[in-house]
Structures are given as C-alpha cells and as structure tokens.
mmCIF file of C-alpha atoms in Angstrom:
data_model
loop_
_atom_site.group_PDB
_atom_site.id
_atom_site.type_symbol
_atom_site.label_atom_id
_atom_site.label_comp_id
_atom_site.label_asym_id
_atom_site.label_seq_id
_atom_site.Cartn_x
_atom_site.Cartn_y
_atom_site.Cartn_z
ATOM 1 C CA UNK A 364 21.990 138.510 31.773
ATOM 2 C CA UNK A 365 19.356 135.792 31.133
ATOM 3 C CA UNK A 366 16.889 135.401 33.216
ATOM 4 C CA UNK A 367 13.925 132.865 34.443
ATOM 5 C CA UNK A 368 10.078 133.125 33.686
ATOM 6 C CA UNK A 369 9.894 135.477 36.977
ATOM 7 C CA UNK A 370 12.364 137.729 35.291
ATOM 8 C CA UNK A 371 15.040 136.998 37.970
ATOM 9 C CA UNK A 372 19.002 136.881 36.753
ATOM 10 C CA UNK A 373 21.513 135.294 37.654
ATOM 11 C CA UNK A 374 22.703 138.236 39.915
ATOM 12 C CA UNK A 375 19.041 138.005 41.059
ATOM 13 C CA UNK A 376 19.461 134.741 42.191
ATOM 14 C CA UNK A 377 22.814 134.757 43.762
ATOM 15 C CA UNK A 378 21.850 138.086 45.316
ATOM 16 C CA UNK A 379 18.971 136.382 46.835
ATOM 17 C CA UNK A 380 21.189 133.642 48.597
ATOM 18 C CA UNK A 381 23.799 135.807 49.634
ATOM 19 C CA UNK A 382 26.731 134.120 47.282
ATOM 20 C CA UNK A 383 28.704 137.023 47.424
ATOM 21 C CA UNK A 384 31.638 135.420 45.497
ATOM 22 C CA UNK A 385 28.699 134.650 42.451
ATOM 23 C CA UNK A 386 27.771 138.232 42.855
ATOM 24 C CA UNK A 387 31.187 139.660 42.502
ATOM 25 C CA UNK A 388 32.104 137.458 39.165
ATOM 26 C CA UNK A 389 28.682 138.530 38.182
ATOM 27 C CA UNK A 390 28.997 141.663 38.298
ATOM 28 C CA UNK A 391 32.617 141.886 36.961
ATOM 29 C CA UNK A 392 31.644 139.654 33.986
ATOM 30 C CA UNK A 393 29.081 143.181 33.340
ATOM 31 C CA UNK A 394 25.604 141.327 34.923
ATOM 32 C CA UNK A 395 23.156 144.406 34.969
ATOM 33 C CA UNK A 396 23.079 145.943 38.138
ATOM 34 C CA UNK A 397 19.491 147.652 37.755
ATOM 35 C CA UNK A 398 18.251 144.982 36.424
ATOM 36 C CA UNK A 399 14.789 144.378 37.731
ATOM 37 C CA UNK A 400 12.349 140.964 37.883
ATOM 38 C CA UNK A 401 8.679 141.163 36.867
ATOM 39 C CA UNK A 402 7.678 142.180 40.230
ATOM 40 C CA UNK A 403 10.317 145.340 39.498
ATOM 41 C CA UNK A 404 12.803 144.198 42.648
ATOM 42 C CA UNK A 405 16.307 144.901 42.134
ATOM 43 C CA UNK A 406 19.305 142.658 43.413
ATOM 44 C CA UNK A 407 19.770 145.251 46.488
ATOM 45 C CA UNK A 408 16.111 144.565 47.013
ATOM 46 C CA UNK A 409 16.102 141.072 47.362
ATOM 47 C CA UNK A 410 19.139 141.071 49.591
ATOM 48 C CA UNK A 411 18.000 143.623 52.154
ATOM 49 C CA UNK A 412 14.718 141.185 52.055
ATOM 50 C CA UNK A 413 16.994 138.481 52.638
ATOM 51 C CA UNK A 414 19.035 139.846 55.646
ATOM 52 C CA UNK A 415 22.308 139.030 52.909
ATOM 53 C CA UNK A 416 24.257 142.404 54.633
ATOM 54 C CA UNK A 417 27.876 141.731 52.732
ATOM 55 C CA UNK A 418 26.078 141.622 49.265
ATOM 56 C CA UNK A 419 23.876 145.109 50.138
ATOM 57 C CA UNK A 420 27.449 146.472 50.833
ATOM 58 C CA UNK A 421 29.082 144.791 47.638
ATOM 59 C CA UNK A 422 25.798 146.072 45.516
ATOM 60 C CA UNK A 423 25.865 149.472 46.982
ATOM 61 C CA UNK A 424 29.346 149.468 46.347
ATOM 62 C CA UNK A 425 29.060 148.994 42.996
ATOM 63 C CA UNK A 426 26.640 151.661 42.059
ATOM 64 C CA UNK A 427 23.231 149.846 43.029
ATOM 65 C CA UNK A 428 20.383 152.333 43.564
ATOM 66 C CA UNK A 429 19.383 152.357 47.013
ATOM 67 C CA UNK A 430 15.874 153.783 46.171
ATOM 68 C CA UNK A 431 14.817 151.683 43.362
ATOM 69 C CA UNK A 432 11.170 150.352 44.196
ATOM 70 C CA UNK A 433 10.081 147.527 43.280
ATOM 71 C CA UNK A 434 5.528 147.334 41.943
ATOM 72 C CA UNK A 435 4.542 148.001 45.330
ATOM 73 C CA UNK A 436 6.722 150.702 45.886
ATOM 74 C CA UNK A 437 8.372 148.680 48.348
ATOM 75 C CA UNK A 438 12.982 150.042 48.760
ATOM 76 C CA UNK A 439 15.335 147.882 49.871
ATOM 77 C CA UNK A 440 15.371 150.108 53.240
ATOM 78 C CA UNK A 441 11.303 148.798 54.124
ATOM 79 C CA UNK A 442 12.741 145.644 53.292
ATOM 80 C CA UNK A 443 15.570 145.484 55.989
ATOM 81 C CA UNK A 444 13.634 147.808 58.652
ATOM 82 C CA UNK A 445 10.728 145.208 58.265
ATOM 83 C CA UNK A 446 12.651 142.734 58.919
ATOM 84 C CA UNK A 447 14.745 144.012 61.782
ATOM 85 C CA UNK A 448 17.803 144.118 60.611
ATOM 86 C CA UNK A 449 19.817 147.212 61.588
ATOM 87 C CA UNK A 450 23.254 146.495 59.988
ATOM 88 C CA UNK A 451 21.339 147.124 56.492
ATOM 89 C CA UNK A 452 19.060 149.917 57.927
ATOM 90 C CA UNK A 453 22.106 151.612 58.981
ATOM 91 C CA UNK A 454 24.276 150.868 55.447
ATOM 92 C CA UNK A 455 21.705 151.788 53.655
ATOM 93 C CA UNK A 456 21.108 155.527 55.399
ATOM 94 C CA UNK A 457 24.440 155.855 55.149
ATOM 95 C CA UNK A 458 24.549 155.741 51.739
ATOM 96 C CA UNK A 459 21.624 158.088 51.439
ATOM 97 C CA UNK A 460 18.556 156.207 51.096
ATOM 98 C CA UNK A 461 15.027 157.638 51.636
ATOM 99 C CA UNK A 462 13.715 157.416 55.100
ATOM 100 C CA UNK A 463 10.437 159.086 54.505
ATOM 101 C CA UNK A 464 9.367 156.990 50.914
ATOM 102 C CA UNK A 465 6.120 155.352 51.299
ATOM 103 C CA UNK A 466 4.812 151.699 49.609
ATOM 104 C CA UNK A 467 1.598 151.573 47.767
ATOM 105 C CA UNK A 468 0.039 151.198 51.478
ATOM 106 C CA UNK A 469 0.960 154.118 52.826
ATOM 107 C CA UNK A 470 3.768 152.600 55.107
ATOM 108 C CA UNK A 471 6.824 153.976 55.587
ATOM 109 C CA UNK A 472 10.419 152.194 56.883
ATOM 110 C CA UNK A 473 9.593 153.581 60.223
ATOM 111 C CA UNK A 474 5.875 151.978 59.966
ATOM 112 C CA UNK A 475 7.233 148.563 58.850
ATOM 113 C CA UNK A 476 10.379 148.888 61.123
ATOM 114 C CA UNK A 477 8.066 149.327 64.085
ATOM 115 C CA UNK A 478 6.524 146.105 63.507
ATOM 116 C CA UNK A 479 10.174 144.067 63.405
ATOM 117 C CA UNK A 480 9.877 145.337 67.036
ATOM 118 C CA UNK A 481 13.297 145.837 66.544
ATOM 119 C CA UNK A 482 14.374 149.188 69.061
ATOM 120 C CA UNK A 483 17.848 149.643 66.930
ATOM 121 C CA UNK A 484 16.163 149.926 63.723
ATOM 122 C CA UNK A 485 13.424 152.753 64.934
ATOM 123 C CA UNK A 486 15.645 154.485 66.735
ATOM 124 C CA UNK A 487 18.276 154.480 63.742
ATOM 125 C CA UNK A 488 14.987 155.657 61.406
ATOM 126 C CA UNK A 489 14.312 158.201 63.838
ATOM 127 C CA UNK A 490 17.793 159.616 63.956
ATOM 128 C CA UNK A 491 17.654 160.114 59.862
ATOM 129 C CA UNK A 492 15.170 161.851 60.448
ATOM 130 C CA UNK A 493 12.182 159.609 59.928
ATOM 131 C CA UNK A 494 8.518 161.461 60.009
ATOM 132 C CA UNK A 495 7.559 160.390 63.609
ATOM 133 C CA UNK A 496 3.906 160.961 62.774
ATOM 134 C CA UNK A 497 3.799 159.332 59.364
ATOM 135 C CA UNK A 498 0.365 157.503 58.651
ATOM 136 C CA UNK A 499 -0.686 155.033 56.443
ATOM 137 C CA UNK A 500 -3.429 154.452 53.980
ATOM 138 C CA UNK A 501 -5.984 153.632 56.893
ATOM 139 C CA UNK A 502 -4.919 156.732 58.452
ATOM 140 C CA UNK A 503 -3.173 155.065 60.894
ATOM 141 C CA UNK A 504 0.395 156.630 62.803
ATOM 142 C CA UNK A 505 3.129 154.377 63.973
ATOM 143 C CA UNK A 506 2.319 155.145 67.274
ATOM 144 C CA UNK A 507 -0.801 154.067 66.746
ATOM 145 C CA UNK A 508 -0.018 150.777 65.879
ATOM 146 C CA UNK A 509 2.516 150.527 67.963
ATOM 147 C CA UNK A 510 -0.419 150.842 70.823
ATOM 148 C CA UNK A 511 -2.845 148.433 69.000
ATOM 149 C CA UNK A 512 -0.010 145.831 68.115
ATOM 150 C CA UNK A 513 1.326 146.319 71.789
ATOM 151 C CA UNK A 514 4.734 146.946 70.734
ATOM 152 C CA UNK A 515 5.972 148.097 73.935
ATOM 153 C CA UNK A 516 9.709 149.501 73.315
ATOM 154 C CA UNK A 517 8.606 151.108 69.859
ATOM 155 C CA UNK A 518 6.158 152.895 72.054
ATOM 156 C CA UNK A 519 8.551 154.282 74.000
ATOM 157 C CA UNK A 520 10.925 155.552 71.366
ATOM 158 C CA UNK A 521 8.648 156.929 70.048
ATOM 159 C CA UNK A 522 7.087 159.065 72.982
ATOM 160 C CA UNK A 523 10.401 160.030 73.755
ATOM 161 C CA UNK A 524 10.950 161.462 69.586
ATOM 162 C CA UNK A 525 7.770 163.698 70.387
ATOM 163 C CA UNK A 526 5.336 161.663 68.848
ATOM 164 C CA UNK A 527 1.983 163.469 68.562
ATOM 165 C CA UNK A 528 0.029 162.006 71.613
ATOM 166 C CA UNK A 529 -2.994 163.765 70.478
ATOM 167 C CA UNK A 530 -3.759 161.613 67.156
ATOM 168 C CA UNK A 531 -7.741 160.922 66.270
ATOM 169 C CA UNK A 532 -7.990 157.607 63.715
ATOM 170 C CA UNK A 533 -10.670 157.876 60.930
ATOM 171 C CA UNK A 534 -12.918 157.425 62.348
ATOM 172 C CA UNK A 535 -12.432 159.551 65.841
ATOM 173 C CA UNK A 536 -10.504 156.748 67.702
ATOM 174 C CA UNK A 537 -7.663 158.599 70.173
ATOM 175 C CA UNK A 538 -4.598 156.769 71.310
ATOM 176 C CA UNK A 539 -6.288 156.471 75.150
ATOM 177 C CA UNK A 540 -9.462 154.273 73.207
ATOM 178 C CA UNK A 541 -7.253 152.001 71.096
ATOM 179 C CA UNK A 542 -5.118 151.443 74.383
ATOM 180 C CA UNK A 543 -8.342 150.454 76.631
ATOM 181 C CA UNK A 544 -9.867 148.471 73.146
ATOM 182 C CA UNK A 545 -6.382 146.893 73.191
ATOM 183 C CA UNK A 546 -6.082 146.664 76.893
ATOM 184 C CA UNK A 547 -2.549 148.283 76.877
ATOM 185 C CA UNK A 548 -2.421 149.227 80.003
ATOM 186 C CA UNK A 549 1.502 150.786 79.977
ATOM 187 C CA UNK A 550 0.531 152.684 77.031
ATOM 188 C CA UNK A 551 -2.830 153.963 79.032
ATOM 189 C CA UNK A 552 -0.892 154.775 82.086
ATOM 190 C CA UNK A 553 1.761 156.413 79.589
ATOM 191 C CA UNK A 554 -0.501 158.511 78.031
ATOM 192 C CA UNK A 555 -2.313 159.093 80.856
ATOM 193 C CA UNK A 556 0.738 161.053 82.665
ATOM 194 C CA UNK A 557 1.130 162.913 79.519
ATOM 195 C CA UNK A 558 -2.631 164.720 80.232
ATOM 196 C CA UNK A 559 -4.183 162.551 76.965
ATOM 197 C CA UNK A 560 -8.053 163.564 77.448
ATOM 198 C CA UNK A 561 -9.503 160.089 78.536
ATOM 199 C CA UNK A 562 -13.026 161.077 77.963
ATOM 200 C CA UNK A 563 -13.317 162.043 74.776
ATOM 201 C CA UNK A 564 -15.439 159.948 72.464
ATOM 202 C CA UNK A 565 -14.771 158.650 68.905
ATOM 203 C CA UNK A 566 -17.624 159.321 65.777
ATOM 204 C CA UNK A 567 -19.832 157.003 67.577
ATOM 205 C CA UNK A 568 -20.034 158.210 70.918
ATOM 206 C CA UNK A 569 -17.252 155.507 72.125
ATOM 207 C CA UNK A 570 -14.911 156.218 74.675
ATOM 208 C CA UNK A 571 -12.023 154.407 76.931
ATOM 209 C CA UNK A 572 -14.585 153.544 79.383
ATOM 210 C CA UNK A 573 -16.940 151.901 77.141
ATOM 211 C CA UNK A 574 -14.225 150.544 75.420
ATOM 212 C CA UNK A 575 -13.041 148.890 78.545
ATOM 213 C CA UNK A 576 -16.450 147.744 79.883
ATOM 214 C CA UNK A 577 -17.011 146.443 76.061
ATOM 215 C CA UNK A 578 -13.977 144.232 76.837
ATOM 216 C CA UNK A 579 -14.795 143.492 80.090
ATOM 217 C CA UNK A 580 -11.499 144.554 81.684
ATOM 218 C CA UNK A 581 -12.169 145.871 85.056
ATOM 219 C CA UNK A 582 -8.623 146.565 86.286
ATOM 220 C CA UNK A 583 -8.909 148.723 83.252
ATOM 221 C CA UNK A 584 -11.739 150.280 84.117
ATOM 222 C CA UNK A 585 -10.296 151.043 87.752
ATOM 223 C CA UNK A 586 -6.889 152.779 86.355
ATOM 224 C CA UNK A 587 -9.200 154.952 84.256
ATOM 225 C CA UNK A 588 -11.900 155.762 87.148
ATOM 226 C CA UNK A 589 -8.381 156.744 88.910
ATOM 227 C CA UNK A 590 -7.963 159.409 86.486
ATOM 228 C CA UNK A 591 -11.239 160.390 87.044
ATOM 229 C CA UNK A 592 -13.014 159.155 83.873
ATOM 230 C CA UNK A 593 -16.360 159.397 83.701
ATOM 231 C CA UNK A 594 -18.044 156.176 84.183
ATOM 232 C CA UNK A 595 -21.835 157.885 83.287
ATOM 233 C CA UNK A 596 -21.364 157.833 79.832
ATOM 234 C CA UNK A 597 -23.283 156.331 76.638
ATOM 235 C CA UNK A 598 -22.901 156.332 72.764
ATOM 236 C CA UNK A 599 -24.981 156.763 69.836
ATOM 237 C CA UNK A 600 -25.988 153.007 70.211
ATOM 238 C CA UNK A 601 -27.513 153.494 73.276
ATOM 239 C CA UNK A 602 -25.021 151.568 74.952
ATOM 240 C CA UNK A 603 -24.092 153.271 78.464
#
C-alpha cells in the first residue's frame, strides 16, 4: 500500500494499465481497494478511464464502490460513457451505479456519453433511466448540445426518449436558433416536423432567421421561409 508523490498505489498503477494478473495478487496480498490518489480517483476510476473492462469487473467483483468520485465529482460510469465504451457502461449499471450523479460541471453520464457519440452507450443510459433533460452548469440539455456539437445519432435517441423539444438556453436561445446558428439542418428539419415555434426570438431579439442570415446560409434560410418563417424581422441591435 505505498504509494507515489501523486498518491497512486500499486493497485493504482496496475489498475491503470489493465494488468489484471498484478491486480488480482494485489488485491489478495490485502492492497486497499478504496484507496484513493490526491486527485481522490479510485482504482475502478482509473480503469473505466482507461477502457481496462476485465479489471472494472475484477474490482467490482471484489467490493469496489462503483460511485466513489473522485475531486471533480467525476464516477467511474462518466468515465466509461465519456469515453464510449459500453461494455463498462453496461457492467457498471448492472451493478447499480448512479446514472443521474452529476460532476462539479453540471454534466451527467448521459451529457458526457453524448459527446463519445457513441449510440450504445446513450441508449444504455437512457434505458437506466437516465434524466433525458438533464442540464449542465451553463444551463445547457444534452439535446442541446447534441444540436450545437452536431451529434447526429445522439439526436435522434434522444427525440425518440421524449426529449423536451421546447428547451430555452440562458439566455432565451431555443433548439430551432442553435440549429440555424449551427447550421444543423437535420436537426432544423427534425424539429421543424415536431411544430418547434421557428420564430420565436432569444433575450436579444435573435431568431432562426437572423441567425441564418448572420451566418450567411441561404439554403437555410429557404428551409425556414418553407415553414413560413418570417423573414421581416429585427432585434434589439437594430439588425433586421
């Protein structure tokens, strides 16, 4: 059970490789199994970080806690949905992790699994029950970002797990503006067919169409005069 100046141990270490024969002699010579670094990560931590799936089953197995967090507030389940990995996501729910725990940002495991881009992993989140409409410090949903970051499959899964459609961002922003500021046009058309209000405006007076023109995306503009936006429009900076 000594450790290096980061605090790390020898089960650390090995856990952080993926020696799983280290781990098991480790742990049967009594290594401390909660033992945590100075950043507070555990050895299930660091291997769900790691993508190291047969020592998260030989940790868990041994009585690791699958919702330790580590400073940040970071558990090994963010770890392995940020990074994609299902096997661990899955392992991991199964042996009752939190889906809904959030890091000191706000995020969830759904709102960092979205961004592995990784359609097993949300979908498996989703299924445990995951909060759909979960937002982060900035206020932001995972939809949200999913429409921003352009994350095209998230975006589905998550329309099709009910996702609230009608979200305003901090600072008034609807899904149908970040779309046209992001030019995402299968999100637009999405949420277009699901009646999203494409004129409303943001704090500012902003709106898809200005958004659009801002951008200077005219096939943009043209899906959203289809839907009969109104192109006559101006905000509170005078720009029309």
């Amino acid at each position: 059970n000594i450790t290096d100046k980061y605090g790390n141990s020898p089960l650390l270490l090995a856990a952080q490789r993926g020696h799983r024969s280290v781990v098991k002699v480790l742990l049967k010579a009594g290594a401390k199994l909660h033992h945590q670094n100075e950043l507070g990560e555990t050895a299930l931590l660091i291997a769900a970080r790691n993508a190291r799936g047969v020592v998260v089953e030989d940790l868990i197995a041994a009585g690791s806690d699958v919702n330790a967090v580590d400073l940040y507030q970071r558990t090994p389940l963010m770890e392995a949905a940020g990074n994609g990995n299902f096997e661990i996501v899955a392992a991991l729910l199964r042996n009752k992790a939190k889906v809904n725990s959030r890091d000191k940002d706000g995020r969830t495991a759904l709102l960092r699994g979205a961004r592995s881009q990784e359609r097993l992993v949300v979908r498996a989140l989703l299924d445990a029950r995951a909060d759909v409409n979960a937002k982060d410090a900035e206020g932001m949903s995972v939809i949200a970002h999913a429409i921003q970051e352009k994350l095209h499959e998230v975006f589905e899964e998550l329309v099709a797990a009910k996702a609230d459609l009608s979200f305003h961002a901090k600072d008034g922003k609807t899904l149908v503006m970040i779309a046209a500021q992001s030019d995402n046009r299968p999100a637009l058309a999405t949420l277009i067919r699901h009646g999203a209000d494409i004129n409303v405006t943001d704090k500012r007076g902003w709106n898809a169409v200005l958004l659009a023109a801002q951008n200077g995306d005219a096939d943009l503009l043209l899906e959203l005069r289809k839907a009969n936006a109104n192109v006559n429009v101006s905000n509170t900076d005078g720009d029309a």
